[in-house]
Amino acid sequence: MPFQRPKKREPVGEAELFDYAVRSLARRMRTVRDLRRLMKARAHEGEAGERDMDRVVERLVELKYLSDERFAQDYTRMRKENQGFGRRRVAQDLAVKGVGKELAAETLEGAYGEADEVELVRAYCARKRIQQPAGPDVQKEAVRVMNRLMRAGYTSGAIYKLLRSWKVEVPEVAADSDQYAELPEF
């Protein structure tokens, strides 16, 4: 049996869009951009649909059901505390979710401002059971650990400090970068 195409839905008005948006927000927290993307598939084409979506978003913000600031704070807290990710990874995730650059920077500073990144890396390694590289291929294992920690969003400076505390040889040239690189724009 061949795949069937989904039936084309009839466009809906403002009241139906509002109901859909509330149900969507009940399932998962979203940014304004993400919610607009979802509503666009159900709204009327053109200016009438845009106007309906604007009114729905405005009403949801008024009712405090929708807030990019609250989303950024909650998302950052969860990614830091529950998954143990570093500042860079959370910044990239916020950019993908549609959080503004200034709001993301402010939120990240509040969450990671006073944190010791080397201690965060140690806690991440303990949580994920990442062990000190050992055996005949110490350098190869160290590269694997470095790559995993870089994907988790930690800076190379903090990773090199951890590796040095484990007595793993690291090149001095690359280990001097403790500053955060410029975050990518999406």
Backbone as ProteinMPNN parsed JSONL, in Angstrom:
{"seq_chain_A": "MPFQRPKKREPVGEAELFDYAVRSLARRMRTVRDLRRLMKARAHEGEAGERDMDRVVERLVELKYLSDERFAQDYTRMRKENQGFGRRRVAQDLAVKGVGKELAAETLEGAYGEADEVELVRAYCARKRIQQPAGPDVQKEAVRVMNRLMRAGYTSGAIYKLLRSWKVEVPEVAADSDQYAELPEF", "coords_chain_A": {"N_chain_A": [[0.839, -1.17, 0.0], [0.727, 2.13, -0.937], [2.202, 5.154, 0.394], [0.072, 7.514, 1.875], [-0.829, 10.812, 1.2], [-0.958, 13.413, 3.598], [-4.104, 14.77, 4.546], [-5.146, 17.896, 3.348], [-5.505, 20.506, 5.534], [-8.154, 22.665, 6.415], [-7.787, 26.167, 6.513], [-7.715, 27.973, 9.593], [-9.311, 30.29, 11.847], [-8.71, 33.063, 14.129], [-9.629, 32.321, 16.747], [-9.551, 29.492, 16.736], [-6.851, 29.16, 16.212], [-5.806, 30.207, 18.56], [-6.7, 28.323, 20.454], [-5.307, 26.067, 19.506], [-2.674, 26.954, 19.9], [-2.565, 27.208, 22.697], [-2.934, 24.536, 23.472], [-0.619, 23.48, 22.368], [1.358, 24.819, 23.841], [0.807, 23.728, 26.281], [1.798, 21.203, 26.08], [4.573, 21.542, 25.676], [7.152, 23.913, 26.444], [7.675, 26.83, 24.513], [9.255, 29.084, 22.143], [8.447, 32.353, 20.866], [8.977, 32.452, 18.126], [9.037, 29.729, 17.445], [6.42, 28.925, 18.061], [4.97, 30.506, 16.263], [5.827, 29.361, 13.891], [4.606, 26.851, 14.043], [1.892, 27.597, 14.06], [1.625, 28.742, 11.575], [1.204, 26.758, 9.653], [-1.45, 26.184, 10.008], [-2.878, 28.525, 9.796], [-4.624, 31.078, 7.859], [-3.657, 31.926, 4.509], [-1.338, 34.54, 3.648], [-1.827, 38.039, 4.453], [-4.013, 38.092, 6.212], [-3.762, 35.741, 7.75], [-1.314, 36.259, 8.991], [-2.009, 38.47, 10.541], [-3.891, 37.295, 12.279], [-2.201, 35.464, 13.608], [-0.454, 37.272, 14.851], [-2.201, 38.539, 16.678], [-2.908, 36.355, 18.285], [-0.418, 35.643, 19.411], [0.125, 38.023, 20.774], [-1.954, 38.033, 22.642], [-1.359, 35.69, 24.097], [1.074, 36.417, 25.238], [0.198, 38.534, 26.819], [-1.396, 37.108, 28.64], [0.576, 35.79, 29.902], [1.332, 33.257, 29.115], [3.206, 32.806, 27.263], [6.566, 33.486, 26.872], [9.615, 34.58, 25.871], [11.79, 35.218, 27.439], [11.364, 33.838, 29.877], [11.364, 31.265, 28.816], [14.037, 31.068, 27.914], [15.441, 31.252, 30.346], [14.475, 28.999, 31.802], [15.124, 26.904, 30.041], [17.919, 27.137, 29.873], [18.625, 26.668, 32.561], [17.708, 24.017, 32.866], [19.279, 22.633, 30.948], [21.816, 23.078, 31.962], [21.749, 22.107, 34.656], [20.435, 19.561, 34.549], [21.419, 18.135, 32.247], [24.055, 18.896, 32.277], [25.461, 20.495, 30.488], [27.795, 22.723, 28.854], [28.443, 26.28, 28.573], [28.717, 27.142, 25.859], [27.356, 25.155, 24.353], [24.724, 25.417, 25.278], [24.231, 28.026, 24.479], [24.291, 27.759, 21.678], [22.092, 26.046, 21.353], [19.995, 27.691, 22.274], [20.067, 29.684, 20.308], [19.285, 28.213, 18.067], [16.685, 27.612, 18.841], [15.485, 30.05, 18.59], [15.823, 32.212, 20.291], [16.659, 35.528, 21.037], [19.855, 37.14, 20.467], [20.878, 38.975, 22.406], [19.234, 38.491, 24.622], [19.845, 35.797, 25.065], [22.583, 35.989, 25.721], [22.429, 37.49, 28.09], [20.949, 35.753, 29.725], [22.644, 33.508, 29.824], [24.847, 34.608, 31.102], [23.797, 35.067, 33.607], [23.35, 32.435, 34.441], [25.804, 31.059, 34.133], [27.747, 32.81, 34.959], [29.201, 33.067, 37.51], [30.129, 30.532, 37.812], [32.588, 27.961, 38.149], [34.26, 26.79, 35.513], [35.952, 24.591, 35.164], [35.295, 22.982, 37.311], [32.678, 22.41, 36.573], [33.209, 20.858, 34.317], [34.498, 18.686, 35.507], [32.372, 17.681, 37.059], [30.621, 16.968, 35.005], [32.109, 14.951, 33.759], [32.17, 13.065, 35.833], [29.455, 12.495, 36.073], [28.864, 11.408, 33.559], [30.506, 9.307, 33.555], [33.09, 9.487, 32.48], [36.311, 8.536, 32.159], [39.706, 8.913, 33.305], [42.136, 9.096, 30.759], [43.944, 6.177, 29.883], [46.294, 3.477, 29.464], [47.822, 1.992, 26.476], [47.279, 3.776, 24.363], [47.145, 6.579, 25.219], [47.082, 9.231, 24.283], [45.291, 9.037, 22.155], [42.927, 8.327, 23.493], [42.7, 10.597, 25.052], [42.114, 12.502, 23.118], [39.59, 11.618, 22.343], [38.155, 12.093, 24.71], [38.453, 14.881, 24.855], [37.064, 15.682, 22.513], [34.467, 14.841, 23.131], [33.894, 16.429, 25.358], [34.089, 18.94, 24.193], [31.888, 18.856, 22.453], [29.939, 18.87, 24.363], [29.964, 21.459, 25.1], [32.022, 22.832, 26.457], [34.856, 24.98, 27.085], [38.047, 24.986, 25.446], [40.156, 25.676, 27.099], [39.313, 25.003, 29.733], [39.028, 22.279, 29.396], [41.656, 21.506, 28.818], [42.87, 22.147, 31.242], [41.685, 20.249, 32.917], [42.678, 17.894, 31.731], [45.422, 18.248, 32.191], [45.429, 18.073, 34.961], [44.951, 15.429, 35.169], [47.336, 14.453, 34.433], [47.932, 14.217, 31.702], [49.607, 14.675, 28.701], [49.484, 17.729, 27.032], [49.549, 19.984, 24.275], [51.163, 23.118, 24.687], [50.579, 25.43, 23.213], [47.898, 25.409, 22.26], [46.55, 25.313, 24.642], [46.319, 27.743, 25.88], [44.019, 29.226, 25.468], [41.629, 30.565, 27.191], [39.47, 32.166, 26.941], [36.095, 32.722, 25.843], [35.066, 31.859, 22.63], [33.708, 33.765, 19.899], [30.251, 33.504, 19.683], [28.347, 31.556, 17.359], [26.204, 32.857, 14.776], [22.832, 32.292, 13.948]], "CA_chain_A": [[0.0, 0.0, 0.0], [1.573, 3.324, -1.005], [1.985, 6.174, 1.423], [-0.963, 8.483, 1.555], [-0.513, 12.183, 1.571], [-1.866, 13.904, 4.629], [-5.168, 15.616, 4.025], [-4.926, 19.328, 3.499], [-6.413, 21.075, 6.52], [-8.757, 23.962, 6.118], [-7.231, 27.217, 7.369], [-8.567, 28.319, 10.729], [-9.273, 31.684, 12.275], [-7.982, 33.452, 15.334], [-10.071, 31.552, 17.924], [-9.021, 28.132, 16.612], [-5.397, 29.275, 16.36], [-5.533, 30.399, 19.983], [-6.877, 27.013, 21.097], [-4.19, 25.225, 19.079], [-1.458, 27.462, 20.548], [-2.623, 26.869, 24.131], [-2.672, 23.094, 23.566], [0.796, 23.273, 22.047], [2.141, 25.287, 24.989], [0.571, 22.817, 27.406], [2.673, 20.035, 25.881], [5.997, 21.894, 25.738], [7.415, 25.34, 26.391], [8.12, 27.234, 23.181], [9.543, 30.489, 21.903], [7.489, 33.004, 19.973], [9.282, 32.032, 16.755], [8.643, 28.332, 17.293], [4.958, 28.863, 18.053], [4.51, 31.081, 14.985], [6.097, 28.362, 12.849], [3.556, 25.839, 14.149], [0.592, 28.169, 13.692], [1.629, 29.114, 10.154], [0.648, 25.65, 8.879], [-2.903, 26.128, 10.206], [-3.487, 29.839, 9.589], [-4.931, 31.494, 6.49], [-2.521, 32.437, 3.727], [-1.2, 35.976, 3.453], [-1.889, 39.045, 5.5], [-5.046, 37.747, 7.196], [-3.163, 34.758, 8.646], [-0.285, 36.943, 9.796], [-2.713, 39.295, 11.51], [-4.43, 36.379, 13.29], [-1.095, 34.953, 14.424], [0.018, 38.377, 15.693], [-3.153, 38.719, 17.773], [-2.801, 35.203, 19.186], [0.841, 35.789, 20.158], [-0.042, 39.156, 21.68], [-2.844, 37.602, 23.73], [-0.634, 34.718, 24.919], [2.062, 37.173, 26.008], [-0.587, 39.236, 27.829], [-1.819, 36.132, 29.65], [1.826, 35.237, 30.435], [1.499, 31.868, 28.695], [4.312, 32.778, 26.305], [7.606, 34.445, 27.211], [10.941, 34.14, 25.436], [12.713, 35.377, 28.573], [11.151, 32.703, 30.777], [11.821, 30.077, 28.09], [15.503, 31.054, 27.929], [15.907, 30.96, 31.701], [14.154, 27.606, 32.143], [15.879, 26.023, 29.154], [19.321, 27.203, 30.3], [18.731, 25.984, 33.849], [17.562, 22.57, 32.671], [20.426, 22.095, 30.225], [22.989, 23.137, 32.832], [21.608, 21.261, 35.841], [20.026, 18.186, 34.252], [22.323, 17.478, 31.314], [25.424, 19.279, 32.589], [26.122, 21.075, 29.322], [28.539, 23.948, 29.016], [27.885, 27.545, 28.097], [28.651, 27.193, 24.391], [26.307, 24.262, 23.852], [23.431, 26.011, 25.604], [24.091, 29.206, 23.615], [23.923, 27.277, 20.344], [20.728, 25.528, 21.416], [19.086, 28.83, 22.369], [20.023, 30.33, 18.993], [18.474, 27.356, 17.202], [15.294, 27.716, 19.286], [14.941, 31.347, 18.204], [15.986, 33.217, 21.331], [17.508, 36.622, 20.578], [21.257, 37.09, 20.881], [21.068, 39.729, 23.646], [18.544, 37.759, 25.691], [20.627, 34.588, 25.329], [23.813, 36.379, 26.419], [22.051, 37.891, 29.447], [20.545, 34.547, 30.45], [23.832, 32.682, 30.041], [25.677, 35.266, 32.103], [23.159, 34.811, 34.897], [23.462, 31.022, 34.814], [27.181, 30.574, 34.125], [28.651, 33.905, 35.3], [30.066, 32.804, 38.661], [30.471, 29.106, 37.869], [33.937, 27.549, 37.794], [34.045, 25.874, 34.396], [36.711, 23.352, 35.378], [34.469, 22.161, 38.206], [31.559, 21.924, 35.769], [33.735, 19.778, 33.477], [34.702, 17.533, 36.398], [31.058, 17.132, 37.395], [30.105, 16.324, 33.786], [32.858, 13.698, 33.591], [31.705, 12.116, 36.859], [28.079, 12.102, 35.75], [28.869, 10.594, 32.34], [31.495, 8.248, 33.783], [34.258, 9.661, 31.614], [37.464, 8.234, 33.005], [41.02, 9.416, 32.929], [42.741, 8.273, 29.713], [45.005, 5.288, 30.344], [46.605, 2.403, 28.532], [48.862, 2.261, 25.493], [46.903, 4.892, 23.498], [46.686, 7.658, 26.095], [46.784, 10.411, 23.465], [44.07, 8.767, 21.392], [41.832, 8.41, 24.454], [42.584, 12.003, 25.455], [41.42, 13.184, 22.022], [38.174, 11.24, 22.447], [37.596, 12.826, 25.849], [38.396, 16.285, 24.455], [35.979, 15.854, 21.547], [33.185, 14.689, 23.826], [33.693, 17.612, 26.189], [33.836, 20.074, 23.296], [30.493, 18.735, 22.007], [29.092, 19.209, 25.499], [29.941, 22.911, 25.204], [33.042, 23.389, 27.334], [35.957, 25.635, 26.381], [39.277, 24.204, 25.368], [40.971, 25.992, 28.278], [38.859, 24.19, 30.871], [39.321, 20.873, 29.075], [43.089, 21.304, 28.976], [43.173, 22.15, 32.681], [41.28, 18.936, 33.423], [43.629, 16.892, 31.236], [46.688, 18.433, 32.902], [45.277, 17.548, 36.319], [45.01, 13.978, 35.001], [48.718, 14.174, 34.012], [47.954, 13.883, 30.281], [50.375, 15.671, 27.956], [48.749, 18.543, 26.06], [50.4, 21.036, 23.723], [51.031, 24.396, 25.38], [50.076, 26.469, 22.319], [46.436, 25.385, 22.212], [45.975, 25.325, 25.985], [46.27, 29.088, 26.433], [42.765, 29.923, 25.155], [40.613, 30.451, 28.239], [38.351, 33.038, 26.61], [35.046, 32.157, 25.0], [35.084, 32.323, 21.241], [32.471, 34.423, 19.496], [29.197, 32.52, 19.445], [27.875, 31.632, 15.98], [24.881, 33.397, 14.533], [21.98, 31.419, 13.133]], "C_chain_A": [[0.893, 1.246, 0.0], [1.24, 4.306, 0.124], [0.915, 7.15, 0.966], [-0.508, 9.857, 2.0], [-1.474, 12.636, 2.662], [-2.912, 14.83, 4.007], [-4.85, 17.074, 4.31], [-5.965, 19.877, 4.459], [-6.956, 22.4, 6.018], [-8.116, 24.995, 7.032], [-8.232, 27.616, 8.444], [-8.371, 29.776, 11.108], [-8.543, 31.865, 13.587], [-8.357, 32.598, 16.544], [-9.503, 30.134, 17.896], [-7.499, 28.129, 16.749], [-5.021, 29.432, 17.828], [-5.651, 29.071, 20.734], [-5.713, 26.079, 20.77], [-2.902, 25.643, 19.796], [-1.43, 27.1, 22.026], [-2.346, 25.38, 24.324], [-1.2, 22.792, 23.317], [1.695, 23.699, 23.209], [1.933, 24.406, 26.213], [1.471, 21.588, 27.301], [4.139, 20.364, 26.11], [6.155, 23.407, 25.708], [8.022, 25.674, 25.027], [8.471, 28.71, 23.162], [8.472, 31.047, 20.979], [7.716, 32.528, 18.542], [8.812, 30.602, 16.493], [7.117, 28.199, 17.215], [4.39, 29.432, 16.753], [4.724, 30.09, 13.844], [5.012, 27.284, 12.857], [2.205, 26.372, 13.672], [0.493, 28.474, 12.204], [1.018, 28.02, 9.287], [-0.876, 25.593, 8.974], [-3.607, 27.43, 9.871], [-3.806, 30.063, 8.108], [-3.664, 31.998, 5.824], [-2.511, 33.961, 3.765], [-1.356, 36.811, 4.699], [-2.916, 38.71, 6.585], [-4.506, 36.736, 8.219], [-2.121, 35.374, 9.55], [-0.94, 37.78, 10.893], [-3.3, 38.431, 12.635], [-3.325, 35.859, 14.204], [-0.545, 36.036, 15.346], [-0.886, 38.581, 16.899], [-3.06, 37.576, 18.787], [-1.543, 35.317, 20.04], [0.726, 36.913, 21.178], [-0.896, 38.765, 22.89], [-2.135, 36.619, 24.668], [0.424, 35.402, 25.779], [1.364, 37.939, 27.129], [-0.977, 38.322, 28.984], [-0.632, 35.459, 30.342], [1.947, 33.729, 30.197], [2.75, 31.713, 27.841], [5.301, 33.875, 26.66], [8.957, 33.882, 26.785], [11.943, 34.22, 26.581], [12.592, 34.192, 29.535], [11.618, 31.396, 30.127], [13.339, 29.968, 28.18], [16.037, 30.689, 29.309], [15.665, 29.499, 32.072], [14.985, 26.628, 31.322], [17.354, 25.973, 29.573], [19.517, 26.452, 31.614], [18.649, 24.471, 33.678], [18.776, 21.97, 31.966], [21.681, 22.095, 31.095], [22.884, 22.118, 33.969], [21.31, 19.807, 35.498], [20.988, 17.468, 33.319], [23.785, 17.833, 31.556], [26.166, 19.908, 31.431], [26.786, 22.399, 29.65], [27.86, 25.124, 28.349], [27.721, 27.587, 26.582], [27.512, 26.35, 23.833], [24.927, 24.856, 24.098], [23.185, 27.245, 24.734], [23.683, 28.802, 22.201], [22.487, 26.775, 20.325], [19.704, 26.659, 21.497], [18.964, 29.549, 21.028], [19.162, 29.522, 18.025], [16.992, 27.476, 17.558], [14.667, 29.065, 18.967], [15.005, 32.411, 19.28], [16.967, 34.263, 20.821], [18.902, 36.581, 21.189], [21.489, 37.804, 22.226], [20.438, 39.0, 24.829], [19.316, 36.494, 26.062], [21.889, 34.92, 26.114], [23.523, 36.757, 27.866], [21.698, 36.674, 30.306], [21.749, 33.674, 30.778], [24.747, 33.293, 31.092], [25.103, 35.037, 33.498], [23.361, 33.382, 35.368], [24.911, 30.571, 34.985], [28.199, 31.614, 34.606], [29.656, 33.589, 36.392], [30.555, 31.357, 38.736], [31.921, 28.875, 37.451], [33.818, 26.462, 36.721], [34.802, 24.563, 34.557], [35.929, 22.42, 36.308], [33.244, 21.613, 37.478], [31.993, 20.757, 34.879], [33.949, 18.528, 34.321], [33.364, 16.869, 36.753], [30.442, 16.412, 36.196], [30.793, 14.973, 33.572], [32.403, 12.652, 34.609], [30.316, 11.603, 36.517], [28.024, 11.154, 34.562], [29.877, 9.446, 32.407], [32.643, 8.285, 32.773], [35.481, 9.504, 32.498], [38.739, 8.832, 32.438], [41.615, 8.509, 31.854], [43.918, 7.462, 30.253], [45.266, 4.252, 29.261], [47.636, 2.821, 27.499], [48.554, 3.475, 24.604], [46.335, 6.05, 24.315], [46.287, 8.878, 25.271], [45.485, 10.242, 22.685], [42.847, 8.867, 22.293], [41.606, 9.859, 24.897], [41.851, 12.807, 24.381], [39.927, 12.856, 22.059], [37.484, 12.01, 23.575], [37.43, 14.304, 25.483], [37.227, 16.53, 23.511], [34.617, 15.765, 22.228], [32.883, 15.916, 24.675], [33.457, 18.867, 25.353], [32.398, 20.042, 22.788], [29.519, 19.083, 23.125], [29.105, 20.706, 25.791], [30.966, 23.539, 26.112], [34.184, 23.973, 26.524], [37.201, 24.76, 26.41], [40.174, 24.467, 26.576], [40.597, 25.143, 29.476], [39.166, 22.715, 30.633], [40.799, 20.586, 29.263], [43.502, 21.304, 30.446], [42.813, 20.812, 33.312], [42.288, 17.873, 33.004], [44.982, 17.019, 31.929], [46.588, 17.898, 34.326], [45.291, 16.021, 36.306], [46.397, 13.519, 34.546], [48.788, 13.666, 32.559], [48.666, 15.016, 29.568], [49.48, 16.39, 26.958], [49.672, 19.627, 25.535], [50.124, 22.38, 24.392], [50.388, 25.466, 24.51], [48.555, 26.538, 22.366], [45.803, 25.553, 23.586], [45.815, 26.721, 26.559], [44.943, 29.801, 26.217], [41.717, 29.655, 26.216], [39.381, 31.286, 27.929], [37.344, 32.313, 25.738], [35.184, 32.733, 23.595], [33.745, 32.986, 20.957], [31.442, 33.358, 19.153], [28.671, 32.66, 18.026], [26.477, 32.226, 15.898], [24.11, 32.448, 13.643], [20.961, 32.243, 12.414]], "O_chain_A": [[1.743, 1.382, 0.88], [0.157, 4.28, 0.709], [0.875, 7.552, -0.197], [0.119, 10.021, 3.047], [-2.655, 12.287, 2.65], [-2.628, 15.572, 3.066], [-4.352, 17.425, 5.379], [-7.166, 19.734, 4.231], [-6.29, 23.141, 5.294], [-7.919, 24.725, 8.217], [-9.443, 27.596, 8.223], [-7.384, 30.406, 10.729], [-7.862, 30.969, 14.085], [-7.473, 32.191, 17.297], [-9.028, 29.633, 18.915], [-6.925, 27.208, 17.33], [-4.034, 28.857, 18.286], [-4.795, 28.739, 21.554], [-5.197, 25.387, 21.648], [-2.133, 24.793, 20.245], [-0.382, 26.724, 22.552], [-1.609, 24.999, 25.234], [-0.611, 21.942, 23.986], [2.674, 23.022, 23.524], [2.797, 24.347, 27.089], [1.858, 21.006, 28.314], [4.874, 19.555, 26.676], [5.394, 24.105, 25.037], [8.786, 24.888, 24.467], [8.056, 29.482, 24.026], [7.692, 30.301, 20.387], [6.759, 32.235, 17.824], [8.253, 30.311, 15.436], [6.596, 27.445, 16.393], [3.429, 28.89, 16.206], [3.897, 29.993, 12.938], [4.553, 26.854, 11.799], [1.469, 25.681, 12.968], [-0.599, 28.466, 11.636], [0.375, 28.323, 8.282], [-1.524, 25.01, 8.104], [-4.823, 27.437, 9.679], [-3.327, 29.342, 7.233], [-2.724, 32.437, 6.487], [-3.56, 34.592, 3.899], [-1.073, 36.383, 5.819], [-2.698, 39.02, 7.757], [-4.765, 36.864, 9.415], [-2.047, 35.053, 10.737], [-0.478, 37.793, 12.034], [-3.214, 38.796, 13.807], [-3.487, 35.818, 15.424], [-0.206, 35.757, 16.496], [-0.404, 38.774, 18.016], [-3.125, 37.802, 19.995], [-1.593, 35.113, 21.252], [1.177, 36.774, 22.315], [-0.583, 39.13, 24.024], [-2.288, 36.701, 25.886], [0.644, 35.006, 26.924], [1.863, 37.994, 28.253], [-0.9, 38.705, 30.151], [-0.814, 34.656, 31.256], [2.58, 33.016, 30.976], [3.289, 30.614, 27.713], [4.936, 35.048, 26.742], [9.388, 32.839, 27.275], [12.842, 33.385, 26.683], [13.597, 33.617, 29.952], [12.19, 30.532, 30.791], [13.87, 28.9, 28.485], [16.979, 29.906, 29.426], [16.559, 28.837, 32.6], [15.49, 25.638, 31.852], [17.958, 24.902, 29.62], [20.471, 25.687, 31.758], [19.429, 23.73, 34.277], [19.248, 20.902, 32.356], [22.519, 21.202, 30.971], [23.82, 21.356, 34.215], [21.887, 18.906, 36.107], [21.34, 16.315, 33.566], [24.671, 17.125, 31.077], [27.396, 19.858, 31.394], [26.4, 23.099, 30.586], [26.848, 24.985, 27.662], [26.685, 28.025, 26.084], [26.789, 26.789, 22.939], [24.06, 24.804, 23.226], [22.058, 27.482, 24.3], [22.82, 29.44, 21.598], [21.745, 27.05, 19.381], [18.656, 26.59, 20.854], [17.873, 29.978, 20.653], [18.395, 30.094, 17.25], [16.139, 27.443, 16.672], [13.449, 29.217, 19.06], [14.305, 33.42, 19.188], [17.994, 33.919, 20.235], [19.101, 36.055, 22.284], [22.212, 37.294, 23.082], [21.034, 38.905, 25.902], [19.428, 36.157, 27.24], [22.231, 34.219, 27.066], [24.276, 36.391, 28.768], [22.1, 36.581, 31.466], [21.858, 33.159, 31.891], [25.354, 32.572, 31.884], [25.849, 34.835, 34.456], [23.526, 33.139, 36.564], [25.213, 29.786, 35.884], [29.395, 31.323, 34.653], [30.852, 33.823, 36.214], [31.318, 31.007, 39.637], [32.42, 29.51, 36.522], [33.339, 25.36, 36.988], [34.319, 23.521, 34.116], [35.91, 21.206, 36.104], [32.82, 20.485, 37.731], [31.251, 19.791, 34.704], [33.614, 17.425, 33.889], [33.248, 15.644, 36.744], [29.814, 15.365, 36.355], [30.143, 13.98, 33.247], [32.267, 11.477, 34.27], [30.035, 10.412, 36.657], [27.236, 10.208, 34.552], [30.071, 8.714, 31.436], [33.098, 7.251, 32.284], [35.665, 10.244, 33.464], [38.826, 9.196, 31.265], [41.607, 7.288, 32.006], [44.769, 7.978, 30.976], [44.54, 4.171, 28.27], [48.255, 3.877, 27.624], [49.48, 4.138, 24.138], [45.187, 6.45, 24.124], [45.255, 9.493, 25.54], [44.687, 11.171, 22.568], [41.832, 9.436, 21.892], [40.469, 10.29, 25.092], [41.057, 13.692, 24.7], [39.095, 13.734, 21.828], [36.373, 12.512, 23.41], [36.394, 14.906, 25.765], [36.477, 17.49, 23.693], [33.716, 16.544, 21.918], [31.747, 16.388, 24.709], [32.709, 19.756, 25.76], [31.753, 21.087, 22.701], [28.404, 19.537, 22.865], [28.345, 21.177, 26.636], [30.797, 24.691, 26.509], [34.456, 23.525, 25.41], [37.371, 23.911, 27.286], [40.88, 23.565, 27.026], [41.473, 24.618, 30.163], [39.521, 21.991, 31.563], [41.166, 19.543, 29.804], [44.386, 20.546, 30.846], [43.555, 20.299, 34.149], [42.705, 17.05, 33.819], [45.622, 16.01, 32.224], [47.55, 17.333, 34.846], [45.605, 15.392, 37.317], [46.609, 12.332, 34.303], [49.599, 12.798, 32.235], [48.365, 16.187, 29.801], [48.805, 15.76, 26.144], [50.502, 20.141, 26.285], [48.969, 22.73, 24.633], [49.703, 26.341, 25.039], [47.989, 27.623, 22.498], [44.627, 25.905, 23.68], [45.229, 26.875, 27.631], [44.757, 30.897, 26.744], [41.004, 28.654, 26.162], [38.351, 31.132, 28.585], [37.696, 31.404, 24.987], [35.389, 33.932, 23.409], [32.773, 32.789, 21.687], [31.736, 32.418, 18.414], [28.557, 33.78, 17.527], [25.677, 32.111, 16.826], [24.658, 31.87, 12.704], [20.142, 31.703, 11.671]]}, "name": "protein", "num_of_chains": 1, "seq": "MPFQRPKKREPVGEAELFDYAVRSLARRMRTVRDLRRLMKARAHEGEAGERDMDRVVERLVELKYLSDERFAQDYTRMRKENQGFGRRRVAQDLAVKGVGKELAAETLEGAYGEADEVELVRAYCARKRIQQPAGPDVQKEAVRVMNRLMRAGYTSGAIYKLLRSWKVEVPEVAADSDQYAELPEF"}
